Structure formats: structure tokens, C-alpha cells
CSV table of C-alpha atoms and ligand atoms in Angstrom, one decimal:
chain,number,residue,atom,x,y,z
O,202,UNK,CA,33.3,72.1,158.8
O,203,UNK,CA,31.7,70.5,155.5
O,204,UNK,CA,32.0,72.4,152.4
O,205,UNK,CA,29.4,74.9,151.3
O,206,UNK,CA,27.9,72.5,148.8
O,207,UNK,CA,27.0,70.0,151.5
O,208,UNK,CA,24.0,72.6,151.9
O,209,UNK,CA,22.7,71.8,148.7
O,210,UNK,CA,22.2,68.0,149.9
O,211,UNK,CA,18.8,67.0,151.3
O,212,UNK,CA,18.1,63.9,151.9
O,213,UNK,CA,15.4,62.7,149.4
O,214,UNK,CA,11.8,63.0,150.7
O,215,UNK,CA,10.4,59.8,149.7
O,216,UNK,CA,13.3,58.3,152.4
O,217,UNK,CA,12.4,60.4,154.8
O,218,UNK,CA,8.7,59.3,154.1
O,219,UNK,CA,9.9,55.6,154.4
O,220,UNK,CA,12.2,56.2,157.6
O,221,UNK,CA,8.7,57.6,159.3
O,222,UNK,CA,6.8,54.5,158.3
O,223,UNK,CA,9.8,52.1,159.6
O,224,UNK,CA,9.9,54.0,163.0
O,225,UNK,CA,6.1,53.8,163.9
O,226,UNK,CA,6.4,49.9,162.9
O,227,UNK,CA,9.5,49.5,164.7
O,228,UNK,CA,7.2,51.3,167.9
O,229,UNK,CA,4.9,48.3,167.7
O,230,UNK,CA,1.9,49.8,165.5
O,231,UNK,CA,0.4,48.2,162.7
O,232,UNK,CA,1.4,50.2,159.5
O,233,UNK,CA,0.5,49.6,156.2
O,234,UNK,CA,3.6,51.2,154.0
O,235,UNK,CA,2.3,52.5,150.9
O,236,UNK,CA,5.4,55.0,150.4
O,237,UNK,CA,7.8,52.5,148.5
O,238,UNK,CA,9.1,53.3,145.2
O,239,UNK,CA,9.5,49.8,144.0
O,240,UNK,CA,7.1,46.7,143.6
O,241,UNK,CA,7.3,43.4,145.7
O,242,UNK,CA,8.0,40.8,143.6
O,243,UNK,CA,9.9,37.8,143.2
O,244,UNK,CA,13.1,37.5,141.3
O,245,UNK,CA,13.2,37.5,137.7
O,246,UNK,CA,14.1,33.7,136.7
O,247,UNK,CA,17.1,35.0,134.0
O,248,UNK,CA,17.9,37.8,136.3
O,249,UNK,CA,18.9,34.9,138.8
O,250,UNK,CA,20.0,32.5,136.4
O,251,UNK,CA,22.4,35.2,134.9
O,252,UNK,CA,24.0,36.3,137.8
O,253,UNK,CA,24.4,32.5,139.3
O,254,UNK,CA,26.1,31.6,136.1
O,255,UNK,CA,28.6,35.2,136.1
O,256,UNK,CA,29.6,33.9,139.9
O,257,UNK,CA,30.4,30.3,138.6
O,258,UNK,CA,32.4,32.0,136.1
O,259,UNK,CA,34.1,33.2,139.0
O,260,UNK,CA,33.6,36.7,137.7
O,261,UNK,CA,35.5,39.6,139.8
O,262,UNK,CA,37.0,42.1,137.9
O,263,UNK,CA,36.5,45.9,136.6
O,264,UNK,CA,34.5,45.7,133.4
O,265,UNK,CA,34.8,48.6,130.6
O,266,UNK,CA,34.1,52.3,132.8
O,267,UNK,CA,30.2,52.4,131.2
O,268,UNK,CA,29.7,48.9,131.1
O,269,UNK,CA,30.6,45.1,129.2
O,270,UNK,CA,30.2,45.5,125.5
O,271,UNK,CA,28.3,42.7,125.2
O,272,UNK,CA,25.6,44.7,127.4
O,273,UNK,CA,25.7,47.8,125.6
O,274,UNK,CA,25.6,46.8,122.5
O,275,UNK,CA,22.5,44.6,123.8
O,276,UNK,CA,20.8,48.0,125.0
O,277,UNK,CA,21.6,49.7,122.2
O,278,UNK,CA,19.6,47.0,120.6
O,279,UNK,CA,16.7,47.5,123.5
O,280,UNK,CA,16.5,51.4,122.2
O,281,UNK,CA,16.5,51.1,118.7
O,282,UNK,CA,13.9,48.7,119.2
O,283,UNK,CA,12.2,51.6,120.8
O,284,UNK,CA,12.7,54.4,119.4
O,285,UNK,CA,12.8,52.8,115.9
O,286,UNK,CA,16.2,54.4,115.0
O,287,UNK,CA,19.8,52.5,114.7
O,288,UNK,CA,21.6,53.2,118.3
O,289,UNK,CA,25.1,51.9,118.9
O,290,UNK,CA,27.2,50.2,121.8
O,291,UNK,CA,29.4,54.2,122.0
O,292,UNK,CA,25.9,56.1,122.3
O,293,UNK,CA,25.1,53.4,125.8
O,294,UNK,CA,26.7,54.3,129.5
O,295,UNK,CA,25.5,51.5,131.8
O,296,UNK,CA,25.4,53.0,134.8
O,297,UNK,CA,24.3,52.2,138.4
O,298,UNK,CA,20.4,52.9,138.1
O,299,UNK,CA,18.6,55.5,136.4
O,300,UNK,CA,19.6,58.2,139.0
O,301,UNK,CA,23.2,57.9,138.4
O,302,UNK,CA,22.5,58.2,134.8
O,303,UNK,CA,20.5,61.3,135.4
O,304,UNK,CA,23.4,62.5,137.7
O,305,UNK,CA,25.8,61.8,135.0
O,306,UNK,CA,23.3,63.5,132.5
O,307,UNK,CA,23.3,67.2,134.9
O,308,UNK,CA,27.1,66.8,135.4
O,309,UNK,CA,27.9,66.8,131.5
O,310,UNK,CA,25.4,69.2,130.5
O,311,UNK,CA,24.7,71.7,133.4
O,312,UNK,CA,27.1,74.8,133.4
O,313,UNK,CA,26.6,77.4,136.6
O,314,UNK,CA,23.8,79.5,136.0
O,315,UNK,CA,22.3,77.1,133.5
O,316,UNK,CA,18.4,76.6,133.8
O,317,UNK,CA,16.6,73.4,133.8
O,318,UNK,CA,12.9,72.9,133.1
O,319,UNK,CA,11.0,70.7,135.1
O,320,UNK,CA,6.9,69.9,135.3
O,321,UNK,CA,5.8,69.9,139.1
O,322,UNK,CA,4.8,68.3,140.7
O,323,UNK,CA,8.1,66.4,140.0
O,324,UNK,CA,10.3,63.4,141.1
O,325,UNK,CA,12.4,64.8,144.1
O,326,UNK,CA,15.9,63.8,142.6
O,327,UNK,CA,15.5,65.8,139.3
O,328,UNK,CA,16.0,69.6,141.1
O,329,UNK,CA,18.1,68.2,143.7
O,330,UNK,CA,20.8,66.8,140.9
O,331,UNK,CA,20.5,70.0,139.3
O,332,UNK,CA,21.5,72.3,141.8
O,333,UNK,CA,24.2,70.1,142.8
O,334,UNK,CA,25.4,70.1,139.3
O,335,UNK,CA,25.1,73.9,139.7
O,336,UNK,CA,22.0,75.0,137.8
O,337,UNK,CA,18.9,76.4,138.6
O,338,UNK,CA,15.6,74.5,138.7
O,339,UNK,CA,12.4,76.2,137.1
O,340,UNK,CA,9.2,74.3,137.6
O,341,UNK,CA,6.4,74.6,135.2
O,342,UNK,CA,3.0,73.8,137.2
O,343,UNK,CA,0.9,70.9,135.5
O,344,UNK,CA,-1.9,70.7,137.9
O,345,UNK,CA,-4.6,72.8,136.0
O,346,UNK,CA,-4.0,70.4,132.9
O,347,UNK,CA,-4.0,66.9,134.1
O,348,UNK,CA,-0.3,66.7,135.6
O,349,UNK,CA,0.9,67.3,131.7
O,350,UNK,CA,2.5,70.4,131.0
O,351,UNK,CA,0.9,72.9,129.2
O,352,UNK,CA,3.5,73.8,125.6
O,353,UNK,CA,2.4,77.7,126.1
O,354,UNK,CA,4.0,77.4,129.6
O,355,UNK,CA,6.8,75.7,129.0
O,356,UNK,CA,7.8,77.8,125.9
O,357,UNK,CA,7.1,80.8,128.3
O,358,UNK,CA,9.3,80.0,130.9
O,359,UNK,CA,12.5,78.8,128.4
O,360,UNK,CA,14.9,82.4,128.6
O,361,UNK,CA,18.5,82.9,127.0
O,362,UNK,CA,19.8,80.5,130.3
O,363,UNK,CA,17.8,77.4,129.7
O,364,UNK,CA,19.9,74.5,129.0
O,365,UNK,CA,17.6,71.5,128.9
O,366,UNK,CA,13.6,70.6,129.9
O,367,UNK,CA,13.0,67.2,132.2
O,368,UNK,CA,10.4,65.0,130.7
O,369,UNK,CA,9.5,62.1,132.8
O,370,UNK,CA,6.8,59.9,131.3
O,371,UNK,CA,4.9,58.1,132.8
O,372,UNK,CA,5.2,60.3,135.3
O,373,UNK,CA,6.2,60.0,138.9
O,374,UNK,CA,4.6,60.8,141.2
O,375,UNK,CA,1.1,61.9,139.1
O,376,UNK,CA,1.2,58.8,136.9
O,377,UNK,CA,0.5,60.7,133.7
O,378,UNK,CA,1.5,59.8,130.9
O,379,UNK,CA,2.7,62.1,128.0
O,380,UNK,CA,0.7,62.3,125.1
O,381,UNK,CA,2.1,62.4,121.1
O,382,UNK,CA,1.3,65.6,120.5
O,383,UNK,CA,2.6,66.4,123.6
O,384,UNK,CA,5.6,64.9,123.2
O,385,UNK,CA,6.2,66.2,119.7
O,386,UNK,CA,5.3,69.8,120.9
O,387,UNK,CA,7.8,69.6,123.2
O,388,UNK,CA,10.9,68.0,121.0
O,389,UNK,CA,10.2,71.0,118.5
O,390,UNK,CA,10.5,73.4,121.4
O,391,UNK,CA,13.4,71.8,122.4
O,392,UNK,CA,14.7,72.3,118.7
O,393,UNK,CA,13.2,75.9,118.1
O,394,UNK,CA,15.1,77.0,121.2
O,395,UNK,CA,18.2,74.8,121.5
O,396,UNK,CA,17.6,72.9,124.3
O,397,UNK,CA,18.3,68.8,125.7
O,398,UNK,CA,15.7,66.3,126.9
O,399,UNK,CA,16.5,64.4,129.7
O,400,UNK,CA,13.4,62.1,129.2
O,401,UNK,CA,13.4,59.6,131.6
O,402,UNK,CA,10.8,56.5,130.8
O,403,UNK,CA,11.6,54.3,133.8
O,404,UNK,CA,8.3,53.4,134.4
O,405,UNK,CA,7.6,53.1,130.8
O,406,UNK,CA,7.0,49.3,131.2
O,407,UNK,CA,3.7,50.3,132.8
O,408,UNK,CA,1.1,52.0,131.0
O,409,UNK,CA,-2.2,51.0,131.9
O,410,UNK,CA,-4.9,50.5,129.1
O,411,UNK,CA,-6.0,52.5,126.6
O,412,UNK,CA,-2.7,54.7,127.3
O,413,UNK,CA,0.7,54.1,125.5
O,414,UNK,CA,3.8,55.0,126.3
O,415,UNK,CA,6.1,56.7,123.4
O,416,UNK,CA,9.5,57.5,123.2
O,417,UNK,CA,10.3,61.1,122.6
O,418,UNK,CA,12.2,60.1,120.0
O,419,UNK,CA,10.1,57.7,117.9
O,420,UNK,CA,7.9,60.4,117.7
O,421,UNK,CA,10.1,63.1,116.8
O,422,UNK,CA,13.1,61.4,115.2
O,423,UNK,CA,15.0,64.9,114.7
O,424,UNK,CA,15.0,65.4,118.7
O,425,UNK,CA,17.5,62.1,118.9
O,426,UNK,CA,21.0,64.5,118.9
O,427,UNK,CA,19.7,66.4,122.2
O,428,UNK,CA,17.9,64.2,123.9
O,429,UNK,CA,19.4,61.4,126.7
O,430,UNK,CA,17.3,58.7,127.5
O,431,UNK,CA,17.0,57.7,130.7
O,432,UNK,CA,15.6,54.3,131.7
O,433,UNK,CA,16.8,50.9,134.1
O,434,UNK,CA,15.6,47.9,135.2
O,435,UNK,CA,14.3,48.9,138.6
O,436,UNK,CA,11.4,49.2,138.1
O,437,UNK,CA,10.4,47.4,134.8
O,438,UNK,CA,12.2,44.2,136.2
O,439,UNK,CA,11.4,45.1,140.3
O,440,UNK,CA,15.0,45.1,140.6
O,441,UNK,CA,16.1,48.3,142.7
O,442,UNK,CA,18.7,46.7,144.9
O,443,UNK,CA,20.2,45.5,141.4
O,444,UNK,CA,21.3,49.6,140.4
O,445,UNK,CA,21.3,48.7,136.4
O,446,UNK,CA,20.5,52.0,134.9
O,447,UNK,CA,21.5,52.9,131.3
O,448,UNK,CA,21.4,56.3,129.9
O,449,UNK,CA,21.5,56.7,125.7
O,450,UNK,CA,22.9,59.8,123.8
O,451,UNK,CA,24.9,60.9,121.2
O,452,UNK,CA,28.6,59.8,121.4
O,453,UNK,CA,30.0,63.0,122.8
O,454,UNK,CA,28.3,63.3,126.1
O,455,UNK,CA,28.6,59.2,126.5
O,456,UNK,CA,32.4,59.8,126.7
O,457,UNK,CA,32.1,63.3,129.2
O,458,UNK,CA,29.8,60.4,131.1
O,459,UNK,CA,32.3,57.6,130.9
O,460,UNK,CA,35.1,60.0,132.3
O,461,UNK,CA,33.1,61.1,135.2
O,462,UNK,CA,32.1,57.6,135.8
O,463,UNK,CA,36.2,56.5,135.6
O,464,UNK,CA,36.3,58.8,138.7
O,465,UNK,CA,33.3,58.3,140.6
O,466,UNK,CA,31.8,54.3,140.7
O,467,UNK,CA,33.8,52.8,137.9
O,468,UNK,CA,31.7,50.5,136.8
O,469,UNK,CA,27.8,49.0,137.8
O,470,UNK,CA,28.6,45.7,139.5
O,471,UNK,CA,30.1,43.2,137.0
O,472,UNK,CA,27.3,40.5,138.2
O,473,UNK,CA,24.7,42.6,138.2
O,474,UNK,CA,26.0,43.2,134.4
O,475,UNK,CA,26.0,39.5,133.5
O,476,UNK,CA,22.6,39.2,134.9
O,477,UNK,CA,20.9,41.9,132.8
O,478,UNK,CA,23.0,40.7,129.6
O,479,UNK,CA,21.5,37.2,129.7
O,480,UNK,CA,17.5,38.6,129.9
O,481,UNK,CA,18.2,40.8,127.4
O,482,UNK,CA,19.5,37.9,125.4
O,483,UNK,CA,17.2,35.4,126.4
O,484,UNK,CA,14.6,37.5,127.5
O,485,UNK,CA,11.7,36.7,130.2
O,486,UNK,CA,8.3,37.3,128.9
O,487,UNK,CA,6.3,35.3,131.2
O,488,UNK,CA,7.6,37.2,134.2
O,489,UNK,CA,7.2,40.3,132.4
O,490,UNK,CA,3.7,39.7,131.5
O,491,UNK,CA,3.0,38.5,135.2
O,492,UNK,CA,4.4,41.6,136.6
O,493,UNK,CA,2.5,43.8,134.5
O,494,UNK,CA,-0.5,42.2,135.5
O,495,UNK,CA,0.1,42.1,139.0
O,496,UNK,CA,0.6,45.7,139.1
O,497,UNK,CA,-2.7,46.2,136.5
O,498,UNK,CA,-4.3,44.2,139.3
O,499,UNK,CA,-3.5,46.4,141.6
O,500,UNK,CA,-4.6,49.2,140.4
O,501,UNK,CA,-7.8,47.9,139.4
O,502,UNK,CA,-8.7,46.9,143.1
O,503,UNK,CA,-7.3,50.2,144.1
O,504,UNK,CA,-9.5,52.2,141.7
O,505,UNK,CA,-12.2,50.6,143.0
O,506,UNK,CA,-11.7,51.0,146.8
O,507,UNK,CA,-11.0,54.8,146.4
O,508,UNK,CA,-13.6,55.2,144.4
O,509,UNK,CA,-15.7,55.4,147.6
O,510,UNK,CA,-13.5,58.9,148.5
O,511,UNK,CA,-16.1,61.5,148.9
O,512,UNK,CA,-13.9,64.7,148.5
O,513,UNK,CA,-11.2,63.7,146.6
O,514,UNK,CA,-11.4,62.7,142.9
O,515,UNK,CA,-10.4,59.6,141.2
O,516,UNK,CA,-7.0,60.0,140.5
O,517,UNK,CA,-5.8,58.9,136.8
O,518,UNK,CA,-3.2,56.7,137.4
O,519,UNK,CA,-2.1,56.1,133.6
O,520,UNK,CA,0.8,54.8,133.9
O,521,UNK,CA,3.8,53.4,136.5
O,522,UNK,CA,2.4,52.0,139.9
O,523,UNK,CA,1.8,55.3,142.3
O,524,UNK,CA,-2.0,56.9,142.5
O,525,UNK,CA,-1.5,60.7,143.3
O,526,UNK,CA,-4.2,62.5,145.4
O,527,UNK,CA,-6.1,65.6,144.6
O,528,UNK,CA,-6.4,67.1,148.4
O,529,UNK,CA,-7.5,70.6,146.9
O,530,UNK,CA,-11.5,69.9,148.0
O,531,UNK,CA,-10.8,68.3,151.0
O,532,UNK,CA,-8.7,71.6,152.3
O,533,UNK,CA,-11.1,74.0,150.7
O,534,UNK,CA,-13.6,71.8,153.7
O,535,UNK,CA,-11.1,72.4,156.4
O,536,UNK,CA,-10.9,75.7,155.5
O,537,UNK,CA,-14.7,75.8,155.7
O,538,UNK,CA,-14.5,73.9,159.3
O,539,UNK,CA,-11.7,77.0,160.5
O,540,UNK,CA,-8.8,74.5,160.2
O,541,UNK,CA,-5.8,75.1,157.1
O,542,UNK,CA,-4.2,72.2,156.6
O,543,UNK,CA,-1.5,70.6,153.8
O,544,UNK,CA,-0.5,67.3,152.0
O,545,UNK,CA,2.1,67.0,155.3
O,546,UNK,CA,-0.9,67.1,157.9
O,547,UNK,CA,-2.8,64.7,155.9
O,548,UNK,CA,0.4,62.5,155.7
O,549,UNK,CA,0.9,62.8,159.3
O,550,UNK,CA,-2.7,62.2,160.2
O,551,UNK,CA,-3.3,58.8,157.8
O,552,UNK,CA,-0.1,57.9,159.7
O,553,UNK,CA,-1.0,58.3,163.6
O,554,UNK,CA,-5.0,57.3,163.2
O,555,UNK,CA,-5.1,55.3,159.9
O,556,UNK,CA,-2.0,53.5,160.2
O,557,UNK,CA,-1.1,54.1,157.0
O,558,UNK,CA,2.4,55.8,155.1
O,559,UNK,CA,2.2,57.6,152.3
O,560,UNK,CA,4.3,60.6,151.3
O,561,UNK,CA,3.0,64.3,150.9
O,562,UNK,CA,2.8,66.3,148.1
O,563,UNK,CA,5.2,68.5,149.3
O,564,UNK,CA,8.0,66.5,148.8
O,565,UNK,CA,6.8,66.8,145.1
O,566,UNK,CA,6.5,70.4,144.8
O,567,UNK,CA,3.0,70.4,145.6
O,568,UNK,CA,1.0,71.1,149.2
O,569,UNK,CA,-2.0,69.3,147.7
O,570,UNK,CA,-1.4,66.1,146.6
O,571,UNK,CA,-0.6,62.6,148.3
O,572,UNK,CA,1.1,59.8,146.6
O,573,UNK,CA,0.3,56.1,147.3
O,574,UNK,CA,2.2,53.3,145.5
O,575,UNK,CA,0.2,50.2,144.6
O,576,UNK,CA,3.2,48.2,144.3
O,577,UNK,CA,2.6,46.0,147.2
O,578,UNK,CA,1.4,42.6,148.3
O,579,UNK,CA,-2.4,43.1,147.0
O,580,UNK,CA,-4.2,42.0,150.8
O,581,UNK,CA,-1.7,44.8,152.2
O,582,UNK,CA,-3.1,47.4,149.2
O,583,UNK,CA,-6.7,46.3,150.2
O,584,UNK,CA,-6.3,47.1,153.9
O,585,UNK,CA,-4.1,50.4,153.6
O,586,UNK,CA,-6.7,51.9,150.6
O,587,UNK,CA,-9.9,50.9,152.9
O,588,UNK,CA,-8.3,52.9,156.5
O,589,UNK,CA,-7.3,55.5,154.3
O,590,UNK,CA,-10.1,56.0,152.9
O,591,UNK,CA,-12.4,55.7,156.1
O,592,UNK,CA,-10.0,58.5,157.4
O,593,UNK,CA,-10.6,60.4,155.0
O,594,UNK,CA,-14.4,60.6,154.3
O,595,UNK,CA,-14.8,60.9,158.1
O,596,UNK,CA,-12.9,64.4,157.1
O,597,UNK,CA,-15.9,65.7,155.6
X,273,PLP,N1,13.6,58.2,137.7
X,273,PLP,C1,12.4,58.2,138.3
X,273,PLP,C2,11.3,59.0,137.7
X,273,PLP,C3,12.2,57.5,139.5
X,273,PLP,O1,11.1,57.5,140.1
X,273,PLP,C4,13.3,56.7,140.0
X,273,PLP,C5,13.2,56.0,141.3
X,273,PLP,O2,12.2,56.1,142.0
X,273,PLP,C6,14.5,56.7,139.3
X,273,PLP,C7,14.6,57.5,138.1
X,273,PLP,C8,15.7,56.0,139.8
X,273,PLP,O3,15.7,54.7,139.5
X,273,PLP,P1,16.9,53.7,139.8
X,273,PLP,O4,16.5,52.9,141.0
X,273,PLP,O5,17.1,52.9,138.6
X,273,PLP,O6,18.1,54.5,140.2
């Protein structure tokens, strides 16, 4: 018998999404697999040259619970560079990617009964670590105002149990990115009603012309004592297998973090560490600036191809490497045609006549969306875009 909690896990969508795409390859079809979280890339030179050099070092202990010194004070470094405020090494946990900083972050805040805002459609993970952490999810819908959420809603939903509002910018899965005013509107809600941001700018390396991402806290500097940044090098350096997440906050919840942490991982991998602490010493701008353009490339020749969708509109893609589907006119015409149908038929069907993985809307919070990610090899992304968008139209 598993314990009662064990309900609350469910295994995260965008897996599940990934599994499906793996088992119709494995069955000998030809699947283009557009469901992956993370970009193909090549390693980053320091990345490898850091970790190369912490093995020859013949590096194998524990390091400090939240991470080498060296490395946080480095990141805190990395933050006040963006956020334009002093951070220091005691307000950094390294942790083992961004999600076990946002674990961390629901485990030291979240009391039972405590309510969370989150804009939908969301990143699966952010509800999921909530309730395990024993609050209450309360989504605010964002699709009437461009995937943002609206301040009037958010204020309206905030009641005498709300703990904390989720802001993820730029956004996954929509790909929007926040606004200032946005922003700012929300960090004065968040101090009007006394409330933490978990703002979590993971895909802040990619923000796709004329938008900008912003810190929360550069733009609202009294926000900084409730907010906890969450960021890591997954996707910024396409280094998921890596899991070097940080998560920066005021002193106080960085020690809760570091004694959950002393009973949970311990410590991120010590290499791993190393290899992070020699880019952010030495830095790598020339893959950095060939990644971003990679992924701009991409979603320039995606733009274009599904710009030939007939009920379905351009989708914005600001910022991060995912385009999100509008389905809503394409089921209002099955409707028309006698059939209902949701994000998880269109999933299924792209899959078993297009040949194509994507994951549905559903998994997001939202029965009328699909999201595609653009991080792949760009022939792949060519191919994949063009069946899926044949299947499509021919829906009409
Ligand atoms: N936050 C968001 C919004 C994500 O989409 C993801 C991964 O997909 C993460 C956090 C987790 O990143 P990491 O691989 O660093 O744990």
C-alpha cells in the first residue's frame, strides 16, 4: 500500500507526451518529435572544458549543501547583474535544475491550505509541486489577453489564503512574455496584499526581437524581500542533463532551502558545479550568441511555414523556443462538421496521420491549445511544421 500522498503524483504531461512519440518510433514509423523541452545543441566549449578540468582535479566529494562558494557567489554576481541590486553568496541555493529550486521554493513557503496563483495555461510542474507541498492551486485564465494575465483578475482571485502568485516569463508553454507594466502591476499586488513571487525566468535567455525580458525585480526593486527567482542553465546553456538550477531569495528562506536540501539531494553534482563556475568566470559569448540565433532561426522558418495554417492564427512566440496553438477556430469547424473534438484528438491525430508529436493543451490547463517546440535540428522543424500543417488545413 503507498501512502495517500502518492495520489497527488502524476507523472508530468510533457513525459508522457514524449513517451508516446518514442513508442510510435520505436513501432517503425517516421515521427518527427516536436514535444522536447530542451534544444539540440552541441556542448558549450567552457561547459566541457570546466567539467574536464574538475575531473583531472580528481574532484569527488560533497560540496557545501546549496552549492561551492565560489559558484554562488559567482551567481549572485549573475543576478545583481540582472536585477541591478547587490545579491550575495547567503541569498544563492544551487540546486539540481530549476524544478528542484521551485520544489524547494513550495516546500519553504507553502503551509496546508495555502493558495498559490498561477496563469493558465501553465507549466505542468508549477500546480503539481504545489499540491504536493500541500497547497491549493488557483489558475487565473490568460487566453482572452494574449496568454498575460489580466491585474483585475489576478487581484480578484487573491483571498485571505493566498500565499504567493507564479510568474513565469517568458512563458512556457504560450511564449509570452511579461510586459513592465505588467510586471510592476503585479509586484505591487504582491506588496498590497502580502504575497511571494516565484518568478521563474528560465527561458529568459530567449526573447525574440522587439520583446525584452525584465526581471521582476529590476523593475520593481521593493518586490526583491518576497520574491525568489528562479532560473538554470538548461535551457539558456541547452544543458538539461547537467540539473544546475539556482534559486535567489532573501537569506531566511535560502537556509529553510539549504536544510531541506541537507536531507533530500545534498548537493548538485560537484562536476557539474566546476563546470558552470568556469563559464560564469570565463564566460562563452560566441556559443551563446550562436545558440540564440539558432533558435531565432528557427523560429523565423517556423513562422513562416505556419503561416500557411488556414484556421489557426499565428501564434506569438515572444519569447523561449515553444509556438502554442490557438485550436479555438478549428473546433468551432468541427463543431460545424457534427464532430467535438480537443487539443488531445488533435495531438493524437497529427500523431497517427501526420507523423508528428506535439503535446496538447490539456496538459497545460487548456483543451485548445497545442504546443510545438522549435528547438530541434532545423530540416527536422521544416518537415514536422509542413505535415502538420497539411493535416491541419485539410481539417477545414
Ligand atoms: N521552469 C520552466 C518554466 C520549465 O519549462 C522547466 C523545464 O521545462 C523548468 C523550470 C525546469 O528546468 P530544469 O531542467 O532546470 O529543472
Amino acid at each position: 500500500m503507498l501512502a495517500q500522498r502518492a495520489a497527488l503524483f502524476k507523472s508530468s504531461g510533457t513525459a508522457a507526451a514524449r513517451i508516446a512519440a518514442k513508442a510510435a518510433a520505436a513501432s517503425g514509423r517516421d515521427i518527427i518529435d516536436l514535444t522536447a523541452g530542451e534544444i539540440w545543441s552541441e556542448l558549450a566549449p567552457s561547459v566541457r572544458v570546466g567539467a574536464i578540468a574538475a575531473i583531472n582535479r580528481n574532484l569527488n566529494r560533497y560540496t557545501d549543501t546549496v552549492g561551492l562558494l565560489k559558484l554562488r557567489q559567482a551567481l549572485a554576481g549573475k543576478v545583481s547583474a540582472e536585477t541591478a541590486q547587490p545579491w550575495s553568496a547567503d541569498e544563492i541555493a544551487v540546486t539540481s535544475g530549476a524544478k528542484q529550486a521551485l520544489f524547494n521554493a513550495a516546500m519553504a513557503l507553502l503551509s496546508p491550505g495555502d493558495e498559490v496563483l498561477i496563469p493558465a495555461p501553465y507549466w505542468t510542474t508549477f500546480p503539481a509541486q504545489a499540491v504536493i507541498a500541500g497547497g491549493t492551486p488557483v489558475f487565473i485564465e490568460t487566453r482572452n489577453s494574449n496568454y498575460v494575465p489580466r491585474l483585475v483578475d489576478l487581484a480578484a482571485a487573491v483571498t485571505s489564503k493566498t500565499k504567493a502568485i507564479v510568474v513565469n516569463t517568458p512563458n512556457n508553454p504560450t511564449g509570452a512574455i511579461y510586459d513592465r507594466g505588467t510586471l510592476a502591476g503585479i509586484a505591487q499586488l504582491a506588496i498590497d496584499r502580502d504575497l511571494w513571487i516565484i518568478f521563474d525566468e528560465c527561458y529568459g535567455a530567449f526573447a525574440h526581437d522587439p520583446h525584452t525580458h525584465h526581471s521582476i525585480v529590476s523593475v520593481a526593486p521593493g518586490v526583491r524581500d518576497r520574491t525568489l527567482i528562479v532560473n538554470s542553465f538548461s535551457k539558456s546553456l541547452a544543458l538539461t542533463g547537467w540539473r544546475i538550477g539556482y534559486l535567489a531569495g532573501p537569506a531566511p528562506v535560502i537556509s529553510a532551502v539549504k536544510a531541506l536540501q541537507s536531507h533530500t539531494t545534498s548537493n548538485p553534482n560537484v562536476i557539474a558545479q566546476h563546470a558552470l563556475l568556469h563559464f560564469l568566470e570565463r564566460g562563452d559569448p560566441a556559443f551563446q550568441l550562436q545558440l540564440r540565433r539558432q533558435v531565432a532561426k528557427a523560429r523565423s522558418l517556423g513562422l513562416s511555414i505556419l503561416s500557411a495554417l488556414t484556421l489557426v492564427p499565428r501564434p506569438a512566440a515572444q519569447g523561449g523556443f515553444y509556438f502554442y496553438l490557438d485550436l479555438t477556430e478549428l473546433q468551432r469547424c468541427a463543431n460545424r462538421n457534427g464532430r467535438d473534438i480537443n487539443a488531445d484528438d488533435v495531438v493524437n491525430a497529427l500523431l497517427m496521420e501526420a507523423g508528428v508529436a506535439t503535446v496538447s493543451g490539456t496538459t497545460f490547463g487548456d483543451p485548445a491549445g497545442i504546443r510545438l517546440s522549435y528547438g530541434i535540428d532545423l530540416e527536422l522543424l521544416d518537415q514536422g511544421l509542413r505535415r502538420l500543417t497539411v493535416a491541419l488545413n485539410a481539417w477545414n
